[in-house]
Amino acid sequence: MPPYTLDDFSFDLRRAVPPAELWVRSTTATVTQLANTVCGVGGWFAPPLAAPDSRLTISFEVDRRRIVDAARPGAGDRGLLPAGGTWRPDRLVRHGTYHQYADGRLTCLAVESTVAPGASGYELTLTVTNRSANTHEVSIEPDLAPTKTHQVPLSEWGWVPPGPGTGAEIPFHHSDLTATLPPHGSITFTLAVGHTPSTNTLADVLSRLPVLTSDIPGLEQYYRRSLASGLVCWWDHPDFVTRPFLSTSGLDGGALCAYAWDTGGYAPNLLSLMLGDRVVDIIESFLDADLTDRYAIAPDGTGLGVAYAYSGWSLVSLARAAAAERQLDPTLVSRLYDVLIALDKRFQPDEQTGVLRDYGDQSNLLEMRSTGWEHVVASPNAERAWALDTLADLSDLTGAALPAADLRDSAQLIRSEVIRQLWDSDAGWFRSRYPDGHTELAYSIQAYDVLRAGACPPDVAAALISHLRPDAFLGEYGVSSVSAEDPLHYETADIDWSGAGAYTGEAPQLALTLWEHDEPDRAWDVLRRLFWMGEHYPYFPQDHYSDKPGAPATGRRINIIAGLTGAEAVLTGLLGIHPHPDGSLTITPTPLASGNLTLTNLTYRGHAIEMALRSGRTTITVNGHEVAPGPVIPPR
């Protein structure tokens, strides 16, 4: 089976749920539609240019009768009516219909519009088809709002999208907009707004994506939409710090920057596979920024924000994934160690033993709105222990000459202190402790990161997992970032980290954690709650509800790179594909109770791997030869 093409990620617009603002991208620009129109185009971004308030509206004159494109409510002749369309990462195709009989004459038209971003701006192509035996004189009447571009330095593209500008006029070009439309014929018009052609493609990354097919309801579509979430974060801009540059969001101009946490913390193995050797460039771009006082890098590499407790762990996660397919330079490992230690020093030692770190308030953590998971917390202290162990392993493999034994001793001590200081056996949960001794029991999904980091003895793990039940953490359509059984911290307005929904990477990462801890039934139960997203989103938004299908319509980024976590969970969780830093690969898939699944186009260190899972039988081939589950590729 051939690898994916962009057509494989097409999405039927009729199935879209909020947020309904749909964007498409080239590797240097993005553009959005005007909602409820067939032809209208809204704002666009082509760093360093921003045109968020740009508006192009279209009307038609047919035989001197004006036809508007505004989806006006009401009966009778209300103009051009939307009739669906198709999203693809690089273009949006919309369909419209106009069917009116008046004064003894039928006017029956189909309109198709295609908007595609270029290097900057976009091209809009309109095709009008005559569905009657009459001849019509047709004119296109475009109206480009008199807005101007905003030139924003690359160093300033942060979380908030750039606003309107007062810079240069927006170029507008078009073909002849008047034509005679013969019976059953078609005519095409082309309009360009600030447009220069783009020759960039995604062919290279598409060739690296493992292809999954399955008759298990919802699984294949969820996997593809997860991959699409990564593709729309993919920039190939000559002035960006790396090529490609992976933005955290970016379609709507916001979070075009890259957070270390989102980039490395959610789908490191899949990103390493997609990037190839360029993954090292991504890691180095973060190391070149001062992560002791920044959480993200702008497109030009400038550091943004404040110190973030998870940044060091996230970079080490990405480096571990990178090490599996290539030998890392020992200097890179040493730089990772220096950054991790410097970031540790940014946060104060705890007041009891000095082993754990006080990670401050919500600005340095995950931004809950209530007092709760702050200061001396189980996560990210547990991740810090995992990162120290991993750096010791990478040092041994690369010859980086880090104090590996000391790192492992420190990691073990951190893990034991997390349990001794913070575990509340009566509650079956972790407490967080404030500098004055005040403690909180915040039933946050972040506690499961402690489980994933390997800091939980069996009894602690069992207690944590027991809280994964309906009307607590589990909703019909996902997981809640705060348990609904926690009346002090659970809320329904800020679903990202405070309840009633979650950041999009959290539910699939929880499923992956459960697979890693030999809880396959619970893992599948979590993952299958997300399959609705594959049916109703072209790409995944920043967060989504857990008790209803949808996401907040405003106030959040409309796309997120952590949407890749779904595919990561399928590949490394359900299929059990585990790359190791020494270059070895083990595959231990979960047997399927029903249904079929195949995986092709997976390449690891030059080896071609295919898998087929059927009820009661698993087939794994490496370079065309069948192998048993377990170790399938030896170390380097």
XYZ file of C-alpha atoms in Angstrom:
636
model
C 0.000 0.000 0.000
C 1.453 3.438 -0.921
C 2.001 6.078 1.752
C -0.450 8.852 2.346
C -1.240 11.758 0.029
C -2.989 14.962 1.058
C -6.231 13.596 -0.392
C -6.188 10.930 2.322
C -6.744 13.701 4.871
C -9.797 15.208 3.148
C -12.685 16.059 5.446
C -16.390 16.548 4.694
C -17.330 20.038 5.924
C -20.858 18.892 6.706
C -19.492 16.887 9.630
C -17.643 19.751 11.338
C -18.577 20.655 14.915
C -17.505 23.778 16.872
C -15.128 25.441 16.665
C -16.391 25.901 13.114
C -13.684 28.350 12.025
C -11.761 26.342 9.448
C -8.284 27.230 8.228
C -5.960 25.805 5.595
C -2.215 26.215 5.215
C 0.738 26.219 2.924
C 4.109 25.737 4.567
C 4.473 29.547 4.839
C 0.913 30.897 5.198
C -2.586 30.200 6.503
C -6.040 31.476 5.523
C -9.626 30.986 6.686
C -13.057 31.001 5.101
C -15.859 33.398 5.926
C -18.337 31.177 7.728
C -21.743 30.640 6.106
C -20.524 31.658 2.666
C -19.627 29.672 -0.403
C -16.893 31.996 -1.649
C -15.989 34.442 1.116
C -12.453 34.486 2.514
C -11.359 35.899 5.859
C -8.076 36.666 7.575
C -4.688 35.301 6.636
C -1.198 35.093 8.083
C 2.111 34.798 6.245
C 4.854 35.652 8.748
C 6.038 38.325 9.078
C 2.796 39.587 7.471
C -0.524 39.421 9.291
C -3.905 40.362 7.836
C -6.397 39.142 10.450
C -9.106 41.611 9.431
C -8.860 41.014 5.687
C -12.235 40.135 4.153
C -13.046 39.196 0.578
C -16.736 38.841 -0.214
C -18.216 37.805 -3.541
C -21.501 38.518 -5.221
C -22.681 37.595 -8.695
C -24.615 39.355 -11.375
C -26.485 36.953 -13.617
C -28.492 38.498 -16.447
C -28.489 41.772 -14.458
C -29.860 40.026 -11.359
C -27.648 40.325 -8.277
C -27.031 37.130 -6.324
C -25.465 37.543 -2.894
C -23.304 35.001 -1.066
C -24.284 35.397 2.567
C -26.501 32.448 3.558
C -29.240 34.829 4.648
C -32.047 33.184 6.628
C -35.616 33.174 5.362
C -37.644 31.738 2.532
C -37.554 32.543 -1.167
C -34.617 33.891 -3.123
C -31.953 34.376 -0.444
C -28.985 34.224 -2.765
C -26.311 31.576 -3.153
C -26.875 28.748 -0.708
C -24.034 26.702 0.878
C -24.113 23.016 0.024
C -21.081 21.535 1.788
C -17.516 21.084 0.741
C -14.181 19.478 1.519
C -11.240 20.491 3.682
C -7.728 19.389 2.844
C -4.617 20.622 4.702
C -3.674 22.895 1.791
C -7.058 23.980 0.414
C -10.733 24.447 1.146
C -13.311 23.540 -1.492
C -16.880 24.736 -0.965
C -20.022 24.118 -2.986
C -23.070 26.305 -3.456
C -26.367 26.124 -5.275
C -28.706 28.689 -6.806
C -32.008 27.441 -8.245
C -34.719 30.021 -8.951
C -37.565 30.226 -11.445
C -38.808 33.764 -12.076
C -40.417 35.650 -14.934
C -40.726 32.466 -16.926
C -36.994 31.745 -16.843
C -35.001 29.193 -14.834
C -31.640 30.134 -13.368
C -29.927 27.021 -12.095
C -26.263 27.387 -11.122
C -23.688 25.408 -9.187
C -20.744 27.299 -7.735
C -17.501 25.750 -6.533
C -14.867 27.819 -4.749
C -11.340 26.736 -3.909
C -9.183 28.806 -1.585
C -5.524 27.882 -1.254
C -2.775 29.852 0.516
C 0.428 30.601 -1.336
C 3.758 31.841 -0.069
C 1.741 34.777 1.274
C -1.925 35.544 0.877
C -4.083 33.179 -1.137
C -5.665 32.335 -4.451
C -9.432 31.966 -4.816
C -10.737 30.012 -7.793
C -14.456 30.160 -8.640
C -16.117 27.787 -11.061
C -19.720 28.505 -12.098
C -21.634 25.710 -13.828
C -24.886 26.209 -15.706
C -27.329 23.399 -14.945
C -30.015 24.639 -17.330
C -30.520 24.945 -21.089
C -30.443 28.754 -20.904
C -27.531 31.043 -21.726
C -26.499 33.529 -19.016
C -24.310 36.607 -18.812
C -22.339 36.251 -15.591
C -20.201 38.772 -13.738
C -18.245 38.244 -10.526
C -18.327 41.211 -8.142
C -15.561 40.927 -5.523
C -15.266 43.282 -2.572
C -11.915 43.245 -0.756
C -12.121 45.194 2.498
C -9.727 48.193 2.545
C -7.552 46.729 5.291
C -3.770 46.678 5.339
C -1.135 44.208 6.376
C 0.570 44.228 9.749
C 4.289 43.481 9.590
C 5.158 41.664 12.812
C 8.761 40.706 13.618
C 9.185 36.948 13.819
C 10.333 37.350 17.430
C 6.852 38.562 18.411
C 4.678 35.707 17.176
C 3.551 34.310 20.533
C 0.379 32.817 21.974
C -1.929 35.700 20.985
C -2.537 36.235 17.239
C -1.259 39.529 15.799
C -3.860 42.263 15.475
C -4.836 44.391 12.474
C -2.182 46.562 10.882
C -1.701 49.888 9.155
C 1.120 48.803 6.872
C 1.086 48.091 3.183
C -1.916 47.827 0.887
C -2.911 44.242 0.137
C -2.320 43.406 -3.543
C -5.391 42.171 -5.378
C -5.313 40.654 -8.854
C -7.884 38.785 -10.865
C -8.762 37.531 -14.315
C -11.564 38.968 -16.474
C -14.664 38.693 -14.260
C -17.349 38.761 -16.962
C -18.248 35.872 -19.248
C -21.032 34.250 -21.228
C -22.160 30.973 -19.675
C -23.512 28.561 -22.313
C -26.132 25.911 -21.585
C -24.693 23.183 -19.344
C -21.296 24.860 -19.564
C -18.807 26.054 -16.941
C -16.574 29.094 -16.517
C -13.727 29.665 -14.077
C -12.503 32.898 -12.487
C -9.271 33.364 -10.542
C -8.613 35.993 -7.860
C -5.363 36.473 -5.920
C -5.050 38.374 -2.649
C -1.519 39.222 -1.540
C -0.619 36.034 -3.339
C 2.649 34.614 -4.551
C 2.720 30.973 -5.639
C 3.986 28.414 -3.174
C 6.041 25.442 -4.316
C 6.400 23.911 -0.861
C 4.784 20.543 -0.284
C 4.485 17.965 2.457
C 5.679 15.101 0.284
C 8.703 14.317 2.466
C 6.820 14.080 5.740
C 3.897 12.218 4.141
C 6.322 9.556 2.916
C 7.397 8.924 6.525
C 3.942 8.392 8.027
C 2.891 4.846 8.941
C -0.350 3.971 7.153
C -3.073 2.424 9.313
C -6.238 0.773 8.020
C -8.898 -0.821 10.193
C -12.517 -1.921 10.187
C -12.820 -1.108 13.910
C -15.420 1.682 13.939
C -13.804 5.085 14.346
C -10.189 3.986 14.796
C -8.812 4.692 11.322
C -10.442 8.114 11.044
C -9.222 9.109 14.510
C -5.681 8.089 13.593
C -5.747 10.100 10.351
C -7.181 13.222 11.962
C -4.492 12.940 14.629
C -1.833 12.928 11.906
C -3.534 15.889 10.221
C -3.200 17.778 13.505
C 0.554 17.505 13.145
C 0.623 18.317 9.440
C -1.081 21.694 9.933
C 1.637 22.664 12.448
C 4.358 22.044 9.858
C 6.116 25.183 8.550
C 8.922 25.359 6.004
C 9.867 29.030 5.998
C 13.295 30.272 4.871
C 13.530 32.767 7.752
C 12.469 30.449 10.581
C 15.032 29.075 13.020
C 14.591 25.509 11.726
C 13.221 23.956 8.541
C 10.771 22.564 9.262
C 9.534 24.545 12.234
C 6.834 22.908 14.355
C 4.420 25.419 15.810
C 2.298 24.610 18.838
C -0.797 25.874 16.990
C -0.492 28.631 14.384
C -3.403 28.257 11.972
C -5.199 31.307 13.356
C -1.940 33.208 13.887
C -1.793 32.341 17.592
C 0.841 30.074 19.159
C 2.851 30.098 15.971
C 5.662 29.807 18.500
C 6.820 26.366 19.681
C 6.439 25.333 23.301
C 9.010 22.795 24.446
C 6.278 21.105 26.475
C 3.854 20.501 23.576
C 6.624 19.667 21.103
C 8.460 17.032 23.119
C 6.016 15.971 25.777
C 3.162 14.351 23.859
C 4.235 12.529 20.702
C 8.051 12.373 20.726
C 8.354 9.027 18.931
C 6.011 10.018 16.119
C 7.675 13.408 15.720
C 11.092 11.778 15.527
C 9.772 9.501 12.797
C 8.208 12.403 10.879
C 11.250 14.663 11.154
C 14.019 12.181 10.439
C 17.453 13.595 11.233
C 15.980 17.089 11.426
C 14.637 16.250 14.870
C 18.095 17.155 16.208
C 17.714 20.668 14.766
C 14.448 21.051 16.670
C 16.074 20.015 19.958
C 19.025 22.350 19.427
C 16.733 25.302 18.688
C 15.249 24.931 22.163
C 18.643 24.492 23.791
C 19.802 27.719 22.172
C 16.965 29.577 23.923
C 17.092 30.242 27.671
C 14.561 27.716 28.939
C 15.413 28.642 32.527
C 13.314 31.763 31.941
C 11.240 30.909 28.860
C 8.631 28.329 27.882
C 8.625 28.688 24.094
C 10.583 29.912 21.106
C 9.312 32.310 18.465
C 9.745 31.345 14.801
C 13.157 33.043 14.707
C 14.340 31.211 17.850
C 13.743 34.049 20.319
C 12.698 32.811 23.773
C 9.180 33.710 24.943
C 7.288 33.570 28.230
C 8.335 32.422 31.692
C 10.118 29.386 33.105
C 7.964 26.293 32.664
C 8.313 23.341 34.986
C 7.870 20.738 32.251
C 10.286 22.099 29.635
C 13.375 20.078 30.623
C 11.518 16.778 30.835
C 9.864 17.417 27.461
C 13.170 18.032 25.698
C 14.704 14.925 27.242
C 11.666 12.944 26.019
C 12.225 14.164 22.475
C 15.965 13.455 22.712
C 15.292 9.905 23.910
C 13.040 9.326 20.905
C 15.652 10.853 18.599
C 18.385 8.585 20.015
C 16.493 5.474 18.981
C 17.018 6.048 15.258
C 20.371 7.821 15.264
C 23.477 8.146 17.409
C 23.317 11.409 19.325
C 26.352 13.606 19.677
C 27.609 13.503 23.294
C 27.767 17.301 23.253
C 24.008 17.423 22.710
C 23.435 15.164 25.724
C 25.717 17.355 27.840
C 23.767 20.442 26.781
C 20.502 18.738 27.728
C 21.950 17.972 31.137
C 23.090 21.578 31.619
C 19.640 22.918 30.739
C 17.857 20.451 33.008
C 20.095 21.283 35.963
C 19.799 25.031 35.320
C 16.020 24.728 35.154
C 16.042 22.764 38.434
C 17.957 25.601 40.073
C 15.288 28.025 38.852
C 12.872 26.405 41.339
C 13.474 26.262 45.094
C 14.184 22.970 46.947
C 11.374 21.807 49.203
C 11.541 22.849 52.849
C 11.639 19.322 54.302
C 14.572 17.511 52.689
C 15.549 19.669 49.722
C 15.065 16.689 47.401
C 11.853 17.794 45.723
C 11.381 21.123 43.980
C 8.811 23.831 44.653
C 7.519 24.594 41.169
C 5.787 27.814 42.116
C 2.296 28.860 41.170
C 0.083 28.242 38.167
C 2.140 30.464 35.866
C 4.945 27.878 35.957
C 2.674 24.840 35.861
C -0.515 24.058 33.942
C -2.683 27.053 34.760
C -5.602 25.725 36.787
C -7.805 28.597 37.957
C -8.318 27.377 41.538
C -5.726 26.992 44.248
C -4.633 23.374 44.116
C -1.903 21.655 42.118
C 0.929 24.086 42.936
C 4.335 24.405 44.654
C 5.657 21.028 45.900
C 3.743 18.670 43.616
C 4.094 15.036 42.574
C 4.185 16.065 38.922
C 6.548 17.375 37.558
C 8.845 16.172 40.351
C 8.309 12.616 39.116
C 9.116 13.621 35.548
C 12.311 15.210 36.815
C 13.365 11.811 38.193
C 12.530 10.153 34.864
C 14.579 12.766 32.986
C 17.633 12.211 35.222
C 17.463 8.451 34.650
C 17.089 8.978 30.916
C 20.045 11.348 30.763
C 22.138 8.739 32.561
C 21.149 6.191 29.899
C 21.928 8.615 27.067
C 25.277 9.425 28.646
C 26.197 5.739 28.764
C 25.192 5.285 25.115
C 26.929 8.369 23.729
C 29.947 8.749 25.997
C 28.797 12.142 27.246
C 30.580 11.499 30.564
C 27.738 12.710 32.774
C 27.744 11.564 36.431
C 25.390 8.728 35.539
C 25.483 6.918 38.905
C 24.701 10.146 40.759
C 21.867 10.925 38.375
C 20.295 7.527 38.955
C 20.692 7.848 42.741
C 19.059 11.280 42.641
C 16.211 9.935 40.523
C 15.512 7.120 42.963
C 15.572 9.506 45.908
C 13.122 11.869 44.171
C 10.724 9.005 43.470
C 10.792 7.820 47.073
C 10.274 11.364 48.404
C 7.328 11.959 46.062
C 5.576 9.024 47.718
C 6.773 9.709 51.286
C 5.993 13.418 51.287
C 2.972 13.748 49.034
C 1.013 10.499 48.881
C -2.208 10.457 50.958
C -3.110 6.800 51.356
C -6.523 7.594 52.866
C -7.524 9.698 49.854
C -5.692 7.469 47.382
C -4.250 10.634 45.819
C -1.332 13.032 45.941
C -1.341 16.180 48.011
C 0.414 19.349 46.951
C 2.159 21.391 49.635
C 2.581 25.151 49.873
C 5.615 26.902 51.436
C 3.732 27.618 54.679
C 2.687 23.968 55.062
C -0.843 24.313 53.671
C -1.809 21.252 51.586
C -4.393 20.613 48.902
C -6.000 17.520 47.456
C -6.596 18.497 43.843
C -7.862 15.567 41.810
C -6.032 16.637 38.661
C -5.248 14.433 35.707
C -1.625 15.471 36.229
C -1.335 12.741 38.865
C -1.324 10.147 36.084
C 1.929 11.682 34.824
C 3.499 10.405 38.060
C 2.340 6.912 37.103
C 3.764 7.285 33.610
C 7.093 8.514 35.015
C 7.527 5.266 36.939
C 7.279 6.756 40.444
C 4.314 4.721 41.713
C 4.601 1.448 43.685
C 1.887 -1.109 42.840
C -0.497 -0.043 45.620
C -0.221 3.620 44.651
C -0.745 2.786 40.980
C -3.833 0.713 41.815
C -5.300 3.522 43.900
C -4.756 6.103 41.158
C -6.270 3.877 38.498
C -9.339 3.237 40.677
C -10.357 6.884 40.178
C -10.754 6.315 36.420
C -14.495 5.822 36.404
C -17.536 7.448 34.801
C -18.743 10.691 36.395
C -15.289 11.200 37.881
C -12.457 11.431 35.318
C -14.263 9.617 32.509
C -16.853 11.282 30.335
C -18.648 9.782 27.381
C -16.518 11.840 24.974
C -13.144 11.944 26.714
C -11.607 12.591 30.108
C -11.933 15.496 32.512
C -8.770 17.320 33.527
C -10.175 17.512 37.078
C -12.389 14.794 38.499
C -16.064 15.716 38.670
C -15.962 14.257 42.176
C -13.686 17.118 43.275
C -16.099 19.966 44.175
C -13.308 22.360 45.198
C -11.486 22.410 41.866
C -13.854 21.099 39.180
C -15.381 23.752 36.898
C -17.037 23.814 33.493
C -15.750 27.093 32.011
C -11.978 26.524 31.680
C -11.929 22.956 30.437
C -8.244 22.943 29.484
C -6.951 22.033 32.969
C -9.840 22.706 35.363
C -12.487 20.131 34.520
C -15.374 19.197 32.178
C -12.873 18.484 29.416
C -9.143 18.463 28.892
C -6.195 19.588 26.825
C -6.342 17.483 23.676
C -3.163 15.513 24.386
C -4.260 14.331 27.819
C -6.835 11.627 27.067
C -4.720 9.693 24.514
C -1.669 10.080 26.779
C -3.689 8.602 29.638
C -4.617 5.670 27.376
C -0.951 5.227 26.503
C -0.019 5.280 30.189
C -2.534 2.524 30.873
C -1.138 0.386 28.041
C 2.349 0.906 29.450
C 1.113 -0.342 32.843
C -0.549 -3.481 31.477
C -4.109 -2.180 31.669
C -5.145 -2.770 28.034
C -8.905 -2.905 28.634
C -8.889 0.387 30.519
C -6.593 1.893 27.897
C -8.930 0.968 25.066
C -11.911 2.235 27.055
C -10.250 5.653 27.327
C -9.119 5.827 23.702
C -12.396 4.724 22.138
C -14.178 7.632 23.893
C -12.242 9.944 21.548
C -13.160 8.362 18.227
C -15.971 10.882 17.657
C -13.244 13.498 17.135
C -12.001 11.734 14.019
C -15.486 11.979 12.521
C -16.113 15.639 13.316
C -12.807 17.568 13.206
C -10.427 18.057 10.264
C -7.693 18.660 12.886
C -7.918 18.646 16.669
C -8.439 21.844 18.714
C -6.531 22.857 21.841
C -9.087 21.270 24.167
C -12.470 19.591 24.012
C -15.344 18.681 26.284
C -15.600 15.278 27.916
C -19.376 15.131 28.441
C -20.515 16.359 25.033
C -19.033 16.272 21.526
C -17.464 19.633 20.834
C -15.032 22.297 21.967
C -15.319 25.919 23.105
C -16.195 28.067 20.090
C -13.907 30.917 21.148
C -11.025 31.695 23.452
C -8.761 28.782 22.541
C -6.386 27.879 19.730
C -8.221 26.041 16.991
C -5.411 23.547 16.360
C -2.742 21.954 18.538
C 0.348 19.858 17.844
C -0.536 17.642 20.797
C -3.302 16.270 18.578
C -0.547 13.907 17.382
C -0.821 12.107 20.725
C -3.719 10.046 19.410
C -1.565 8.455 16.708
C 1.293 8.077 19.210
C -1.036 6.152 21.545
C -2.150 3.863 18.718
C 1.394 3.148 17.537
C 3.232 2.790 20.843
C 0.284 1.751 23.017
C -2.209 -0.376 21.110
C 0.390 -1.709 18.662
C 3.171 -1.794 21.263
C 5.898 -0.390 18.977
C 8.693 0.594 21.373
C 11.908 2.214 20.065
C 14.782 2.225 22.574
C 17.721 4.657 22.831
C 20.203 1.899 22.002
C 18.534 1.510 18.586
C 16.671 -1.692 19.386
C 12.961 -2.098 18.706
C 10.402 -4.257 20.451
C 6.842 -4.816 19.260
C 4.290 -6.239 21.699
C 0.808 -5.442 20.367
C -2.401 -5.805 22.338
C -4.522 -8.641 20.915
C -7.783 -7.422 19.393
C -11.023 -8.813 20.786
C -12.720 -8.072 17.458
C -11.977 -6.319 14.213
C -8.931 -6.076 11.996
C -6.004 -3.672 11.714
C -3.029 -3.354 9.391
C -0.018 -1.058 9.537
C 2.294 -0.418 6.595
C 4.958 2.116 5.563
C 6.732 1.982 8.927
C 10.491 2.319 8.553
C 12.882 2.108 11.483
C 16.646 2.409 10.999
C 16.220 1.324 7.380
C 14.072 -1.710 8.228
C 10.602 -2.008 6.639
C 7.989 -3.150 9.151
C 4.414 -4.252 8.581
C 1.786 -5.509 11.011
C -1.576 -7.205 10.721
C -3.811 -7.777 13.735
C -6.780 -10.077 13.446
C -8.922 -11.530 16.184
C -6.734 -14.238 17.677
C -3.735 -13.688 15.387
C -0.962 -11.114 15.035
C 1.490 -11.016 12.124
C 4.653 -8.893 12.208
C 7.091 -8.748 9.313
C 10.490 -7.080 9.180
C 11.946 -6.679 5.682
C 9.388 -9.188 4.421
C 10.210 -11.886 7.010
C 7.706 -12.816 9.698
C 8.937 -12.395 13.268
C 7.468 -13.152 16.670
C 6.273 -10.341 18.993
C 9.013 -9.052 21.267
C 12.476 -7.823 20.256
C 12.420 -7.490 16.462
C 15.459 -5.269 15.760
C 18.679 -5.560 17.810
C 20.694 -2.634 19.194
C 23.170 -0.843 16.933
